Amino acid sequence: MTARIGVITFPGTLDDRDTQRAVRLAGAEAVPLWHRDKDLKQVDAVVLPGGFSYGDYLRAGAISRFSPVMETVIEQARGGLPVLGICNGFQVLTETHLLPGAMLRNDSLHFVCRDQKLRVENAGTAWTADYTAGQEISVPLKNIDGRYVADERTLDMLEAEGRVAFRYLTEGDSADGYGNPNGSLRDIAGVTNEAGNVVGLMPHPEHAVEPLIGTGRTDGLGFFTSILKKLVNA
Amino acid sequence: MARVVVDVMLKPEILDPQGQAVQRALPRLGFEGIGDVRQGKRFELEVEGPVDDAALARIHEMAETFLANTVIEDFTVHVEDQAGS
């Protein structure tokens, strides 16, 4: 029996189908979950995909955070359920306070869409075990509310505890995907909770899982193979 | 019905590029002498029933959990004078 990974669809979600596909390519079963259902259909892990859930009204992720499905996700994430938030999903996770910090409008005020170079800083989470710490990857990034902020004390704590999971690589040409694309503090692209089961990031690993499309690389597949191995070996 | 206003502003230490963009546009439009602009949100709540301490406490709770994200924003609550009522 293979692992069942739930992918939530909110009104305004865009990347649920791509995420389901990435889950299947990694060898797991993708289980669609609906924002109005409290029932998680006994999945082993959950992905919150990108998009503009509830139109990003009020703040990105602010209204989704109070949806019925998220009540269950929050409760089970605290009990250890692996949860990955990509882009809008990351924004939802910060709004739930499962992950620290918050997301704001890009410092450039522009929507940014490009292939982005990242460094995997923490390869010890449920979603990054197939990478090595320090590994550089390239995955698509597309957002306007991608600026990660937190107070200095929180940022210092995240650094000290190794909870900065991904960082934008800044040493290189922006045409090659280098640089901080949105003004995120300390070049933070993604973070993890203390236990390592809840991870969020702005770039889109689910768009980099097949050599035929996109970057021509499969740098994002490791997120999905990481969680599959963890669940199958559990 | 009484109106209660919740104003939400980014905390002072948080960069506000939208406010900066507005500020930079001002001289071009002939509005001189504005050194800084910060942009916020205003919520006007029409309250059914009396605006007593209990109602204000609930609105405070609403602002803290939903209208504002207190990781990045501060908020104030005030009851608006009701002209003509």
mmCIF file of C-alpha atoms in Angstrom:
data_model
loop_
_atom_site.group_PDB
_atom_site.id
_atom_site.type_symbol
_atom_site.label_atom_id
_atom_site.label_comp_id
_atom_site.label_asym_id
_atom_site.label_seq_id
_atom_site.Cartn_x
_atom_site.Cartn_y
_atom_site.Cartn_z
ATOM 1 C CA MET A 1 0.000 0.000 0.000
ATOM 2 C CA THR A 2 1.378 3.352 -1.005
ATOM 3 C CA ALA A 3 1.257 6.625 0.890
ATOM 4 C CA ARG A 4 -1.767 8.878 0.488
ATOM 5 C CA ILE A 5 -0.967 12.561 0.148
ATOM 6 C CA GLY A 6 -3.835 15.045 0.323
ATOM 7 C CA VAL A 7 -3.865 18.174 -1.853
ATOM 8 C CA ILE A 8 -6.270 20.884 -0.717
ATOM 9 C CA THR A 9 -8.320 22.933 -3.147
ATOM 10 C CA PHE A 10 -9.619 26.306 -1.941
ATOM 11 C CA PRO A 11 -11.684 28.616 -4.151
ATOM 12 C CA GLY A 12 -8.944 30.398 -6.105
ATOM 13 C CA THR A 13 -6.324 27.674 -5.810
ATOM 14 C CA LEU A 14 -4.348 27.320 -9.061
ATOM 15 C CA ASP A 15 -1.733 24.630 -8.613
ATOM 16 C CA ASP A 16 -3.682 21.747 -7.118
ATOM 17 C CA ARG A 17 -3.576 19.685 -10.341
ATOM 18 C CA ASP A 18 0.165 20.203 -10.817
ATOM 19 C CA THR A 19 0.713 19.248 -7.197
ATOM 20 C CA GLN A 20 -1.380 16.091 -7.540
ATOM 21 C CA ARG A 21 0.660 15.198 -10.609
ATOM 22 C CA ALA A 22 3.941 15.742 -8.749
ATOM 23 C CA VAL A 23 2.680 13.505 -5.949
ATOM 24 C CA ARG A 24 1.835 10.752 -8.438
ATOM 25 C CA LEU A 25 5.162 11.110 -10.277
ATOM 26 C CA ALA A 26 6.920 10.540 -6.967
ATOM 27 C CA GLY A 27 4.945 7.320 -6.583
ATOM 28 C CA ALA A 28 2.330 8.289 -4.008
ATOM 29 C CA GLU A 29 -1.439 8.444 -4.284
ATOM 30 C CA ALA A 30 -2.808 11.985 -4.628
ATOM 31 C CA VAL A 31 -6.034 12.569 -2.688
ATOM 32 C CA PRO A 32 -8.002 15.731 -3.540
ATOM 33 C CA LEU A 33 -9.277 17.548 -0.429
ATOM 34 C CA TRP A 34 -11.926 20.268 -0.467
ATOM 35 C CA HIS A 35 -11.787 23.406 1.669
ATOM 36 C CA ARG A 36 -15.279 22.900 3.070
ATOM 37 C CA ASP A 37 -14.623 19.355 4.306
ATOM 38 C CA LYS A 38 -13.237 18.850 7.752
ATOM 39 C CA ASP A 39 -12.482 15.257 6.782
ATOM 40 C CA LEU A 40 -8.908 14.660 5.634
ATOM 41 C CA LYS A 41 -9.829 11.198 4.255
ATOM 42 C CA GLN A 42 -7.134 9.590 6.373
ATOM 43 C CA VAL A 43 -4.261 10.940 4.313
ATOM 44 C CA ASP A 44 -0.691 10.521 5.553
ATOM 45 C CA ALA A 45 0.394 14.049 4.615
ATOM 46 C CA VAL A 46 -1.119 17.249 3.216
ATOM 47 C CA VAL A 47 0.038 19.789 0.625
ATOM 48 C CA LEU A 48 -1.417 23.305 0.473
ATOM 49 C CA PRO A 49 -0.821 24.378 -3.137
ATOM 50 C CA GLY A 50 -0.333 27.807 -4.659
ATOM 51 C CA GLY A 51 -2.865 30.209 -6.069
ATOM 52 C CA PHE A 52 -4.987 33.062 -4.789
ATOM 53 C CA SER A 53 -7.326 31.377 -2.345
ATOM 54 C CA TYR A 54 -10.409 33.456 -1.557
ATOM 55 C CA GLY A 55 -8.968 36.078 -3.899
ATOM 56 C CA ASP A 56 -6.277 36.930 -1.346
ATOM 57 C CA TYR A 57 -8.932 39.203 0.187
ATOM 58 C CA LEU A 58 -7.899 40.869 3.463
ATOM 59 C CA ARG A 59 -4.411 39.316 3.352
ATOM 60 C CA ALA A 60 -3.017 36.406 1.332
ATOM 61 C CA GLY A 61 -4.079 33.240 3.155
ATOM 62 C CA ALA A 62 -6.052 35.071 5.843
ATOM 63 C CA ILE A 63 -9.500 33.759 4.972
ATOM 64 C CA SER A 64 -8.401 30.242 3.948
ATOM 65 C CA ARG A 65 -6.890 29.876 7.373
ATOM 66 C CA PHE A 66 -10.414 29.791 8.847
ATOM 67 C CA SER A 67 -11.824 27.249 6.383
ATOM 68 C CA PRO A 68 -13.203 23.968 7.775
ATOM 69 C CA VAL A 69 -10.416 21.855 6.278
ATOM 70 C CA MET A 70 -7.771 23.994 7.952
ATOM 71 C CA GLU A 71 -9.279 23.397 11.395
ATOM 72 C CA THR A 72 -8.412 19.724 10.991
ATOM 73 C CA VAL A 73 -5.042 20.425 9.340
ATOM 74 C CA ILE A 74 -3.987 22.710 12.201
ATOM 75 C CA GLU A 75 -5.029 20.202 14.817
ATOM 76 C CA GLN A 76 -3.309 17.254 13.118
ATOM 77 C CA ALA A 77 -0.182 19.238 12.173
ATOM 78 C CA ARG A 78 0.321 19.925 15.864
ATOM 79 C CA GLY A 79 0.161 16.162 16.343
ATOM 80 C CA GLY A 80 2.838 15.525 13.715
ATOM 81 C CA LEU A 81 0.963 15.282 10.379
ATOM 82 C CA PRO A 82 3.421 16.328 7.627
ATOM 83 C CA VAL A 83 2.203 19.519 5.917
ATOM 84 C CA LEU A 84 3.834 21.360 3.004
ATOM 85 C CA GLY A 85 2.700 24.859 2.013
ATOM 86 C CA ILE A 86 3.774 26.126 -1.393
ATOM 87 C CA CYS A 87 3.434 29.843 -2.219
ATOM 88 C CA ASN A 88 -0.174 30.662 -1.246
ATOM 89 C CA GLY A 89 -0.040 27.540 0.932
ATOM 90 C CA PHE A 90 2.969 29.005 2.742
ATOM 91 C CA GLN A 91 0.990 32.220 3.253
ATOM 92 C CA VAL A 92 -1.866 30.178 4.738
ATOM 93 C CA LEU A 93 0.544 28.408 7.111
ATOM 94 C CA THR A 94 1.955 31.701 8.395
ATOM 95 C CA GLU A 95 -1.588 32.975 8.937
ATOM 96 C CA THR A 96 -2.341 29.872 11.036
ATOM 97 C CA HIS A 97 0.869 30.546 13.010
ATOM 98 C CA LEU A 98 1.944 26.945 12.425
ATOM 99 C CA LEU A 99 4.932 28.705 10.858
ATOM 100 C CA PRO A 100 6.379 31.951 12.208
ATOM 101 C CA GLY A 101 6.540 35.244 10.335
ATOM 102 C CA ALA A 102 4.272 36.709 7.666
ATOM 103 C CA MET A 103 4.204 37.431 3.948
ATOM 104 C CA LEU A 104 3.910 40.914 2.451
ATOM 105 C CA ARG A 105 3.852 42.590 -0.955
ATOM 106 C CA ASN A 106 7.156 42.224 -2.865
ATOM 107 C CA ASP A 107 9.481 45.166 -2.278
ATOM 108 C CA SER A 108 9.510 45.805 -6.047
ATOM 109 C CA LEU A 109 5.673 45.878 -6.072
ATOM 110 C CA HIS A 110 5.906 43.713 -9.194
ATOM 111 C CA PHE A 111 4.627 40.216 -9.765
ATOM 112 C CA VAL A 112 7.775 38.121 -10.204
ATOM 113 C CA CYS A 113 7.737 35.012 -12.416
ATOM 114 C CA ARG A 114 11.016 33.277 -13.138
ATOM 115 C CA ASP A 115 13.230 30.294 -12.436
ATOM 116 C CA GLN A 116 14.814 30.868 -9.040
ATOM 117 C CA LYS A 117 18.030 29.513 -7.548
ATOM 118 C CA LEU A 118 17.680 28.312 -3.952
ATOM 119 C CA ARG A 119 19.840 26.672 -1.353
ATOM 120 C CA VAL A 120 18.380 23.869 0.769
ATOM 121 C CA GLU A 121 19.522 24.871 4.244
ATOM 122 C CA ASN A 122 17.798 22.139 6.220
ATOM 123 C CA ALA A 123 17.713 18.631 4.781
ATOM 124 C CA GLY A 124 16.342 17.177 7.991
ATOM 125 C CA THR A 125 12.651 17.981 7.549
ATOM 126 C CA ALA A 126 9.932 15.582 6.439
ATOM 127 C CA TRP A 127 9.912 17.273 3.020
ATOM 128 C CA THR A 128 13.642 17.759 2.355
ATOM 129 C CA ALA A 129 15.351 14.505 3.381
ATOM 130 C CA ASP A 130 16.178 13.614 -0.245
ATOM 131 C CA TYR A 131 18.309 16.745 -0.554
ATOM 132 C CA THR A 132 21.647 17.429 1.079
ATOM 133 C CA ALA A 133 22.181 20.472 3.277
ATOM 134 C CA GLY A 134 23.692 23.220 1.153
ATOM 135 C CA GLN A 135 22.400 21.753 -2.119
ATOM 136 C CA GLU A 136 21.542 24.339 -4.766
ATOM 137 C CA ILE A 137 18.338 23.846 -6.738
ATOM 138 C CA SER A 138 16.409 25.778 -9.374
ATOM 139 C CA VAL A 139 12.613 25.915 -9.308
ATOM 140 C CA PRO A 140 9.992 28.327 -10.657
ATOM 141 C CA LEU A 141 8.859 31.261 -8.525
ATOM 142 C CA LYS A 142 5.705 33.295 -9.205
ATOM 143 C CA ASN A 143 4.210 35.662 -6.680
ATOM 144 C CA ILE A 144 3.466 39.233 -5.700
ATOM 145 C CA ASP A 145 3.109 38.734 -1.940
ATOM 146 C CA GLY A 146 6.358 36.863 -1.382
ATOM 147 C CA ARG A 147 8.294 39.080 1.025
ATOM 148 C CA TYR A 148 8.974 37.068 4.156
ATOM 149 C CA VAL A 149 9.127 39.161 7.332
ATOM 150 C CA ALA A 150 9.452 38.432 11.032
ATOM 151 C CA ASP A 151 10.884 40.381 13.942
ATOM 152 C CA GLU A 152 14.618 40.210 14.614
ATOM 153 C CA ARG A 153 14.207 37.946 17.620
ATOM 154 C CA THR A 154 12.209 35.427 15.574
ATOM 155 C CA LEU A 155 14.713 35.567 12.714
ATOM 156 C CA ASP A 156 17.608 34.950 15.123
ATOM 157 C CA MET A 157 15.719 32.032 16.652
ATOM 158 C CA LEU A 158 15.019 30.511 13.223
ATOM 159 C CA GLU A 159 18.693 30.780 12.268
ATOM 160 C CA ALA A 160 19.893 29.372 15.589
ATOM 161 C CA GLU A 161 17.528 26.395 15.404
ATOM 162 C CA GLY A 162 18.233 25.654 11.734
ATOM 163 C CA ARG A 163 14.654 26.437 10.815
ATOM 164 C CA VAL A 164 15.467 28.511 7.737
ATOM 165 C CA ALA A 165 14.762 25.654 5.339
ATOM 166 C CA PHE A 166 15.509 27.443 2.045
ATOM 167 C CA ARG A 167 17.311 30.621 1.100
ATOM 168 C CA TYR A 168 17.389 32.601 -2.136
ATOM 169 C CA LEU A 169 20.849 32.449 -3.701
ATOM 170 C CA THR A 170 22.045 35.970 -4.293
ATOM 171 C CA GLU A 171 25.622 35.498 -5.560
ATOM 172 C CA GLY A 172 25.099 35.445 -9.303
ATOM 173 C CA ASP A 173 23.405 36.981 -12.303
ATOM 174 C CA SER A 174 19.687 37.684 -11.950
ATOM 175 C CA ALA A 175 19.207 36.464 -15.532
ATOM 176 C CA ASP A 176 20.341 33.064 -14.261
ATOM 177 C CA GLY A 177 17.843 33.062 -11.408
ATOM 178 C CA TYR A 178 20.031 34.502 -8.671
ATOM 179 C CA GLY A 179 19.052 37.287 -6.311
ATOM 180 C CA ASN A 180 16.456 37.964 -3.643
ATOM 181 C CA PRO A 181 13.301 38.339 -5.751
ATOM 182 C CA ASN A 182 10.989 39.985 -3.230
ATOM 183 C CA GLY A 183 12.905 41.609 -0.383
ATOM 184 C CA SER A 184 12.473 38.682 2.019
ATOM 185 C CA LEU A 185 14.424 39.300 5.209
ATOM 186 C CA ARG A 186 17.732 37.396 5.333
ATOM 187 C CA ASP A 187 16.934 35.969 1.867
ATOM 188 C CA ILE A 188 14.537 33.484 3.444
ATOM 189 C CA ALA A 189 12.581 31.473 0.851
ATOM 190 C CA GLY A 190 11.074 28.936 3.244
ATOM 191 C CA VAL A 191 10.963 27.852 6.872
ATOM 192 C CA THR A 192 10.095 24.808 8.952
ATOM 193 C CA ASN A 193 8.431 24.378 12.304
ATOM 194 C CA GLU A 194 10.397 23.071 15.249
ATOM 195 C CA ALA A 195 9.429 19.425 14.691
ATOM 196 C CA GLY A 196 10.224 19.518 10.952
ATOM 197 C CA ASN A 197 6.811 18.211 9.862
ATOM 198 C CA VAL A 198 5.431 21.575 8.716
ATOM 199 C CA VAL A 199 7.370 23.295 5.919
ATOM 200 C CA GLY A 200 6.489 26.313 3.779
ATOM 201 C CA LEU A 201 8.211 28.029 0.875
ATOM 202 C CA MET A 202 7.364 30.586 -1.809
ATOM 203 C CA PRO A 203 8.949 28.893 -4.884
ATOM 204 C CA HIS A 204 7.133 26.038 -6.624
ATOM 205 C CA PRO A 205 8.812 22.615 -6.509
ATOM 206 C CA GLU A 206 5.695 21.018 -8.055
ATOM 207 C CA HIS A 207 6.463 22.861 -11.314
ATOM 208 C CA ALA A 208 9.938 21.296 -11.561
ATOM 209 C CA VAL A 209 9.281 17.566 -11.582
ATOM 210 C CA GLU A 210 9.624 16.585 -15.239
ATOM 211 C CA PRO A 211 12.586 17.162 -17.588
ATOM 212 C CA LEU A 212 10.272 17.868 -20.515
ATOM 213 C CA ILE A 213 8.844 21.112 -19.180
ATOM 214 C CA GLY A 214 9.923 24.215 -17.321
ATOM 215 C CA THR A 215 13.530 24.438 -16.246
ATOM 216 C CA GLY A 216 14.335 21.112 -17.870
ATOM 217 C CA ARG A 217 15.370 19.949 -14.426
ATOM 218 C CA THR A 218 13.553 17.926 -11.817
ATOM 219 C CA ASP A 219 14.904 19.774 -8.802
ATOM 220 C CA GLY A 220 11.479 19.948 -7.166
ATOM 221 C CA LEU A 221 10.739 16.235 -7.203
ATOM 222 C CA GLY A 222 12.778 15.698 -4.044
ATOM 223 C CA PHE A 223 10.052 17.276 -1.907
ATOM 224 C CA PHE A 224 7.635 14.554 -2.930
ATOM 225 C CA THR A 225 10.098 11.651 -2.868
ATOM 226 C CA SER A 226 11.283 12.809 0.574
ATOM 227 C CA ILE A 227 7.837 12.589 2.094
ATOM 228 C CA LEU A 228 7.033 9.340 0.316
ATOM 229 C CA LYS A 229 10.153 7.627 1.702
ATOM 230 C CA LYS A 230 9.418 8.930 5.164
ATOM 231 C CA LEU A 231 5.839 7.627 5.061
ATOM 232 C CA VAL A 232 6.678 4.268 3.531
ATOM 233 C CA ASN A 233 9.503 3.631 5.990
ATOM 234 C CA ALA A 234 7.429 4.781 8.950
ATOM 235 C CA MET B 1 -26.868 51.103 14.314
ATOM 236 C CA ALA B 2 -23.602 52.324 15.704
ATOM 237 C CA ARG B 3 -20.407 52.356 13.725
ATOM 238 C CA VAL B 4 -17.154 51.029 15.129
ATOM 239 C CA VAL B 5 -13.987 51.644 13.150
ATOM 240 C CA VAL B 6 -10.955 49.381 13.171
ATOM 241 C CA ASP B 7 -7.800 50.911 11.696
ATOM 242 C CA VAL B 8 -5.018 48.504 10.760
ATOM 243 C CA MET B 9 -1.490 49.718 10.040
ATOM 244 C CA LEU B 10 1.770 47.932 9.310
ATOM 245 C CA LYS B 11 4.046 48.069 12.330
ATOM 246 C CA PRO B 12 6.490 50.989 12.143
ATOM 247 C CA GLU B 13 9.502 48.744 11.559
ATOM 248 C CA ILE B 14 7.915 46.950 8.574
ATOM 249 C CA LEU B 15 8.856 48.255 5.130
ATOM 250 C CA ASP B 16 5.822 49.605 3.241
ATOM 251 C CA PRO B 17 6.732 49.768 -0.469
ATOM 252 C CA GLN B 18 3.159 50.693 -1.434
ATOM 253 C CA GLY B 19 3.263 53.746 0.826
ATOM 254 C CA GLN B 20 6.671 54.627 -0.596
ATOM 255 C CA ALA B 21 5.337 54.405 -4.147
ATOM 256 C CA VAL B 22 2.519 56.791 -3.234
ATOM 257 C CA GLN B 23 4.971 59.177 -1.591
ATOM 258 C CA ARG B 24 7.262 59.157 -4.639
ATOM 259 C CA ALA B 25 4.320 59.951 -6.925
ATOM 260 C CA LEU B 26 3.258 63.033 -4.958
ATOM 261 C CA PRO B 27 5.794 65.617 -6.201
ATOM 262 C CA ARG B 28 5.120 64.586 -9.795
ATOM 263 C CA LEU B 29 1.449 65.390 -9.177
ATOM 264 C CA GLY B 30 2.268 68.755 -7.637
ATOM 265 C CA PHE B 31 1.834 67.756 -3.987
ATOM 266 C CA GLU B 32 4.989 68.958 -2.257
ATOM 267 C CA GLY B 33 6.205 68.634 1.297
ATOM 268 C CA ILE B 34 5.120 65.093 2.207
ATOM 269 C CA GLY B 35 8.097 63.356 3.778
ATOM 270 C CA ASP B 36 6.624 59.889 4.234
ATOM 271 C CA VAL B 37 3.455 57.919 3.450
ATOM 272 C CA ARG B 38 2.305 54.690 5.014
ATOM 273 C CA GLN B 39 -0.743 52.873 3.755
ATOM 274 C CA GLY B 40 -3.199 51.001 5.956
ATOM 275 C CA LYS B 41 -6.670 49.508 6.075
ATOM 276 C CA ARG B 42 -9.859 50.870 7.633
ATOM 277 C CA PHE B 43 -12.801 48.639 8.523
ATOM 278 C CA GLU B 44 -16.189 50.230 9.271
ATOM 279 C CA LEU B 45 -18.363 47.883 11.303
ATOM 280 C CA GLU B 46 -22.075 48.593 11.616
ATOM 281 C CA VAL B 47 -22.942 47.080 14.977
ATOM 282 C CA GLU B 48 -26.394 45.696 15.681
ATOM 283 C CA GLY B 49 -27.344 46.398 19.281
ATOM 284 C CA PRO B 50 -25.548 48.424 21.915
ATOM 285 C CA VAL B 51 -21.844 49.178 21.649
ATOM 286 C CA ASP B 52 -21.052 48.291 25.230
ATOM 287 C CA ASP B 53 -17.881 46.903 26.779
ATOM 288 C CA ALA B 54 -18.815 43.364 25.799
ATOM 289 C CA ALA B 55 -19.390 44.336 22.156
ATOM 290 C CA LEU B 56 -16.110 46.223 22.038
ATOM 291 C CA ALA B 57 -14.295 43.297 23.599
ATOM 292 C CA ARG B 58 -15.629 41.021 20.843
ATOM 293 C CA ILE B 59 -14.561 43.515 18.164
ATOM 294 C CA HIS B 60 -11.128 43.694 19.730
ATOM 295 C CA GLU B 61 -10.932 39.907 19.554
ATOM 296 C CA MET B 62 -12.095 40.009 15.923
ATOM 297 C CA ALA B 63 -9.404 42.539 15.042
ATOM 298 C CA GLU B 64 -6.692 40.593 16.802
ATOM 299 C CA THR B 65 -7.529 37.207 15.270
ATOM 300 C CA PHE B 66 -8.760 38.167 11.813
ATOM 301 C CA LEU B 67 -8.788 41.784 10.636
ATOM 302 C CA ALA B 68 -5.135 42.305 11.563
ATOM 303 C CA ASN B 69 -2.182 39.933 11.515
ATOM 304 C CA THR B 70 -0.428 41.053 14.678
ATOM 305 C CA VAL B 71 2.857 39.575 13.481
ATOM 306 C CA ILE B 72 3.118 42.531 11.088
ATOM 307 C CA GLU B 73 0.260 44.905 11.905
ATOM 308 C CA ASP B 74 -1.064 47.072 14.745
ATOM 309 C CA PHE B 75 -4.705 48.031 15.084
ATOM 310 C CA THR B 76 -6.880 50.541 16.904
ATOM 311 C CA VAL B 77 -10.604 50.346 17.658
ATOM 312 C CA HIS B 78 -12.816 53.399 18.092
ATOM 313 C CA VAL B 79 -16.523 54.174 18.152
ATOM 314 C CA GLU B 80 -17.444 56.755 15.544
ATOM 315 C CA ASP B 81 -19.580 59.775 16.487
ATOM 316 C CA GLN B 82 -23.015 59.360 15.037
ATOM 317 C CA ALA B 83 -23.896 62.559 13.270
ATOM 318 C CA GLY B 84 -27.635 63.122 13.031
ATOM 319 C CA SER B 85 -28.637 60.234 15.237
#
